[in-house]
Structures are given as C-alpha cells and as structure tokens.
Coordinates of C-alpha atoms in Angstrom, one line a residue:
M1 CA -94.8 8.4 -113.5
G2 CA -97.8 6.9 -112.1
L3 CA -100.3 8.5 -109.8
K4 CA -99.2 5.7 -107.0
N5 CA -95.7 6.5 -107.5
D6 CA -96.0 10.0 -107.5
L7 CA -97.8 10.0 -104.2
E8 CA -95.3 7.8 -102.6
K9 CA -92.6 10.0 -103.7
R10 CA -94.4 13.0 -102.2
V11 CA -95.2 11.4 -98.6
A12 CA -91.7 10.3 -98.3
E13 CA -90.4 13.8 -99.2
V14 CA -92.7 15.3 -96.6
F15 CA -91.5 12.7 -93.8
R16 CA -87.8 13.2 -94.8
A17 CA -87.2 16.8 -95.1
K18 CA -86.2 19.0 -92.2
W19 CA -88.7 21.8 -91.3
D20 CA -87.7 25.2 -91.7
E21 CA -89.5 26.9 -88.8
R22 CA -89.4 30.8 -88.0
D23 CA -91.2 33.0 -85.4
G24 CA -93.7 35.2 -86.8
N25 CA -95.1 38.6 -85.7
V26 CA -97.4 39.2 -88.5
V27 CA -100.4 36.6 -89.5
P28 CA -98.5 34.9 -92.9
G29 CA -99.9 35.0 -96.2
D30 CA -100.3 32.6 -98.9
D31 CA -97.2 33.9 -100.5
S32 CA -95.2 33.7 -97.2
L33 CA -94.9 30.0 -97.0
T34 CA -94.0 27.2 -99.7
L35 CA -95.3 23.7 -100.3
G36 CA -92.2 22.1 -98.7
N37 CA -91.5 21.6 -94.9
D38 CA -91.7 25.6 -94.4
A39 CA -93.6 26.9 -91.3
V40 CA -94.3 29.9 -89.4
K41 CA -95.0 29.8 -85.5
L42 CA -96.8 32.4 -83.8
K43 CA -98.7 33.1 -80.5
A44 CA -102.3 33.7 -81.6
T45 CA -106.0 33.9 -80.8
V46 CA -108.1 32.0 -83.1
L47 CA -112.0 32.7 -83.4
Y48 CA -114.7 30.4 -85.4
A49 CA -118.1 31.8 -86.1
D50 CA -120.5 29.1 -87.3
L51 CA -124.0 29.4 -88.4
A52 CA -126.1 27.3 -86.2
E53 CA -128.7 24.5 -87.8
S54 CA -127.5 25.0 -91.4
T55 CA -128.7 21.6 -92.4
E56 CA -132.1 22.1 -91.1
L57 CA -131.8 25.6 -93.2
V58 CA -130.8 24.1 -96.3
D59 CA -133.2 21.0 -96.0
G60 CA -136.4 23.1 -95.0
Y61 CA -136.1 26.3 -96.9
A62 CA -135.4 27.6 -100.5
D63 CA -131.9 27.7 -101.9
F64 CA -131.9 31.5 -102.5
F65 CA -133.1 32.0 -98.8
S66 CA -130.5 29.7 -97.2
A67 CA -127.9 31.7 -99.4
E68 CA -129.2 35.0 -98.3
M69 CA -128.8 33.6 -94.8
Y70 CA -125.2 32.5 -95.3
K71 CA -124.1 35.9 -97.1
T72 CA -125.6 38.1 -94.4
F73 CA -124.2 36.2 -91.7
L74 CA -120.5 35.9 -93.0
H75 CA -120.3 39.4 -94.4
C76 CA -121.3 40.9 -91.0
A77 CA -119.0 38.6 -89.4
A78 CA -116.0 39.5 -91.8
K79 CA -116.5 43.2 -91.3
I80 CA -116.9 42.9 -87.5
I81 CA -113.5 40.9 -87.4
R82 CA -111.5 43.6 -89.8
E83 CA -113.0 46.3 -87.4
E84 CA -111.2 44.5 -84.5
D85 CA -108.1 44.0 -86.5
G86 CA -108.6 40.4 -86.8
I87 CA -107.3 38.7 -90.0
I88 CA -109.7 36.4 -91.9
T89 CA -108.0 33.1 -92.9
A90 CA -110.7 30.8 -94.0
Y91 CA -114.6 30.6 -95.1
D92 CA -115.7 27.0 -94.5
G93 CA -119.3 26.8 -95.8
D94 CA -121.1 28.6 -93.3
R95 CA -118.5 29.6 -91.1
I96 CA -115.6 31.7 -90.7
M97 CA -112.3 31.4 -89.0
A98 CA -110.2 34.4 -88.4
V99 CA -106.8 35.0 -86.3
F100 CA -105.9 37.6 -83.9
I101 CA -102.2 38.4 -82.8
G102 CA -100.5 41.4 -80.9
E103 CA -101.7 43.6 -78.2
R104 CA -105.2 42.8 -76.6
K105 CA -105.8 39.8 -79.2
N106 CA -107.9 37.8 -76.8
S107 CA -109.9 41.1 -76.0
R108 CA -110.5 42.0 -79.2
A109 CA -111.5 38.5 -80.4
V110 CA -114.0 38.3 -77.6
K111 CA -115.4 41.8 -78.6
S112 CA -115.7 40.5 -82.1
A113 CA -118.0 37.6 -81.1
M114 CA -120.1 39.9 -78.9
K115 CA -120.4 42.1 -82.0
I116 CA -121.4 39.3 -84.1
H117 CA -123.9 38.2 -81.7
Y118 CA -125.4 41.8 -81.7
A119 CA -125.5 41.9 -85.6
V120 CA -127.5 38.5 -85.5
L121 CA -130.0 39.7 -83.0
Y122 CA -130.5 43.6 -84.1
I123 CA -129.3 43.7 -87.6
I124 CA -129.7 40.3 -89.6
N125 CA -133.0 38.7 -88.3
P126 CA -135.2 42.0 -88.1
A127 CA -134.0 42.6 -91.4
Q128 CA -134.9 39.1 -92.7
Q129 CA -138.1 39.1 -90.5
A130 CA -139.4 42.3 -92.1
F131 CA -138.7 41.0 -95.7
Y132 CA -139.8 37.7 -95.2
T133 CA -143.0 38.2 -93.4
K134 CA -144.4 34.7 -93.8
T135 CA -141.3 32.7 -92.5
S136 CA -140.9 31.9 -88.6
F137 CA -137.0 31.2 -89.2
T138 CA -134.6 32.9 -86.8
L139 CA -130.9 32.9 -87.4
K140 CA -128.7 31.3 -84.8
H141 CA -125.0 31.3 -84.4
V142 CA -122.2 30.1 -82.0
V143 CA -118.5 31.4 -81.9
G144 CA -115.6 29.6 -80.2
V145 CA -112.6 31.4 -79.1
D146 CA -109.3 29.8 -77.9
T147 CA -105.5 30.9 -77.8
S148 CA -102.3 29.1 -78.0
E149 CA -99.2 28.9 -80.0
L150 CA -99.7 28.1 -83.8
F151 CA -97.7 26.2 -86.3
V152 CA -98.6 27.5 -89.8
A153 CA -97.8 25.8 -93.0
K154 CA -99.0 25.5 -96.6
T155 CA -100.7 22.1 -97.9
G156 CA -102.3 21.0 -101.1
V157 CA -100.9 20.9 -104.5
R158 CA -99.5 23.6 -106.8
G159 CA -102.5 25.8 -107.9
A160 CA -104.9 24.4 -105.5
N161 CA -103.3 25.0 -101.7
D162 CA -104.2 26.7 -98.6
L163 CA -102.5 27.5 -95.3
V164 CA -103.1 24.9 -92.4
W165 CA -103.3 26.3 -88.8
V166 CA -101.6 23.4 -86.8
G167 CA -102.3 23.8 -82.9
R168 CA -104.9 23.6 -80.1
A169 CA -106.6 27.1 -80.7
A170 CA -107.5 26.4 -84.1
N171 CA -108.7 23.0 -83.3
Y172 CA -110.5 23.9 -80.0
A173 CA -112.1 27.3 -81.2
A174 CA -113.6 25.1 -83.8
K175 CA -115.0 22.4 -81.5
L176 CA -116.4 25.2 -79.3
S177 CA -118.3 26.7 -82.1
S178 CA -120.1 23.6 -82.6
L179 CA -121.6 23.6 -79.1
P180 CA -125.4 23.9 -78.6
D181 CA -126.6 27.3 -79.8
A182 CA -128.4 28.1 -76.4
F183 CA -125.1 30.3 -75.9
A184 CA -123.9 32.6 -78.5
T185 CA -120.3 32.7 -77.3
Y186 CA -117.8 30.1 -75.8
I187 CA -114.3 30.9 -74.8
T188 CA -111.5 28.9 -72.9
K189 CA -110.3 29.6 -69.6
E190 CA -106.9 30.8 -71.1
V191 CA -108.9 33.3 -73.0
F192 CA -110.8 34.5 -70.1
D193 CA -108.0 34.5 -67.7
V194 CA -106.3 37.2 -69.6
M195 CA -108.9 39.4 -71.4
S196 CA -109.7 42.7 -70.2
S197 CA -112.3 43.6 -67.7
D198 CA -114.3 45.7 -70.2
V199 CA -115.6 42.2 -71.8
K200 CA -115.7 40.5 -68.5
T201 CA -118.2 42.6 -66.7
S202 CA -120.9 45.5 -67.4
D203 CA -121.9 47.5 -64.6
S204 CA -120.3 45.0 -62.0
R205 CA -122.6 42.3 -63.4
E206 CA -120.6 39.1 -64.8
M207 CA -121.2 38.5 -68.3
W208 CA -119.7 34.9 -68.3
E209 CA -120.6 31.4 -66.8
A210 CA -118.0 29.0 -66.2
V211 CA -118.9 25.6 -66.9
R212 CA -117.2 21.9 -67.7
W213 CA -117.0 20.9 -71.0
N214 CA -118.5 17.7 -70.6
T215 CA -119.0 16.5 -74.1
F216 CA -114.8 16.8 -74.3
D217 CA -112.5 16.6 -71.5
N218 CA -114.4 18.3 -68.6
R219 CA -112.1 21.4 -68.5
I220 CA -113.7 24.8 -67.6
I221 CA -114.8 26.7 -70.3
Y222 CA -116.9 30.0 -70.4
R223 CA -120.3 30.9 -72.1
S224 CA -122.2 34.1 -72.7
N225 CA -125.2 35.5 -74.2
W226 CA -124.1 38.8 -73.9
W227 CA -123.5 41.2 -77.0
W228 CA -121.6 44.4 -77.9
R229 CA -123.5 47.2 -79.0
I230 CA -122.4 48.4 -82.9
D231 CA -122.7 51.9 -83.8

C-alpha cells in the first residue's frame, strides 16, 4: 500500500469510528489510551509556563548559555509544579505544560505560578548574574492558567505518539503565557472566581488586577506580579 492510500485509510477510520469516551478522576498517562478514537474527559486546570524572549536569547547569546537558561527555568518550574501536586504533561521547547485536578486545583495552579515567579526572581537570576558577571541578561517568563473540561486523546503513530489535550483550558492557558512579560502571571476569570483567598490577597492587599484581554476577545482576565516565597 502506498503512502497516499495509507493516509486516506487512516483519515477515514478516524472520521468513521465511534468515540469511546469515559470520565476520569486521574490525569491519564500514555498507556491509558489507545491510538483509536479513545478519550478521557476530566475537569482540570491547566498551567503553561513560558520563558519570555527566547528568540532573542538564542540569537544573542552562546548556545550553552541559552541551554542553561532553559534547563534552570524548566527544572525549577517542574519541581514547583510537582510540589503542588500538578502533573507535568509536556515540555515544548522553552515552556512546560501541567494539569491540576482535584481539590483546590485552581489555587494550587496559581500558587505554582507565583512560586515560579519567585524562583526566577530570587533563585535563577541571582545565580546566573553571580556566575556570568559580564552579561546583562535577565531571565523573564510568563505563566498562564485556565480551567475547563478537557477531552484527552492519543495522537501520532505507533512508536511516536503523545496525548492531545482538547479544551479551552489548554488553549487559553497557552495563549495567556504568550502575553507581555510586564506581568508574570495571567489567569482567567473562571480561575480567579474559585481560587482561595490566600492567593487573592495579602494583608488585605489585592494581588491581582482585572484587565480586558484586548488582543483576543476582550474578556476579563487577571494579571499579577506577586510571588509566593519558597522555603
């Protein structure tokens, strides 16, 4: 069978086959789904953490320096996410995706974002600047967080496949992480409305500013530069 016939056959199979959907209460792993029309539905909060200005980084600095920035940022983000019981679902170049489910999933995701900001400000940048005393580079990042129902399926081919996370939260969190790095964290109103007070205010001071998402659909989102101390 030629490649064209093989592709036509597979495309027809996907469109023709009935979906086997089931509700999930854990984040599915690679072995939880097949390459057929098999899916898990779950209510989840998605976090995307993106290293800002990475093009300028790789264009303007040595490759090993850029790699060190990637490695330190992604390592700190991953450890923080796991500390808050998030599940890392993907690394995509200079960013990381994680899913939070269960109790306080929105608060835990937001706290992760604020801890990542702390790590950038008080762990990564001071260490980098102490070691590379002649560079003016400062690492910046943006984290986006949204919550919704997700439809999780497996995509790709045998031996080279991954899970695809279909749903608003995955899409919006990624979009939010691409917003200007003047603010470190952006969240949707749906996240803000249900997260706990300890990640909303500090000593009666509001930690978030409501703004219009004017580069998208003008909905209300929230942004912040507050951080959460890591001990």
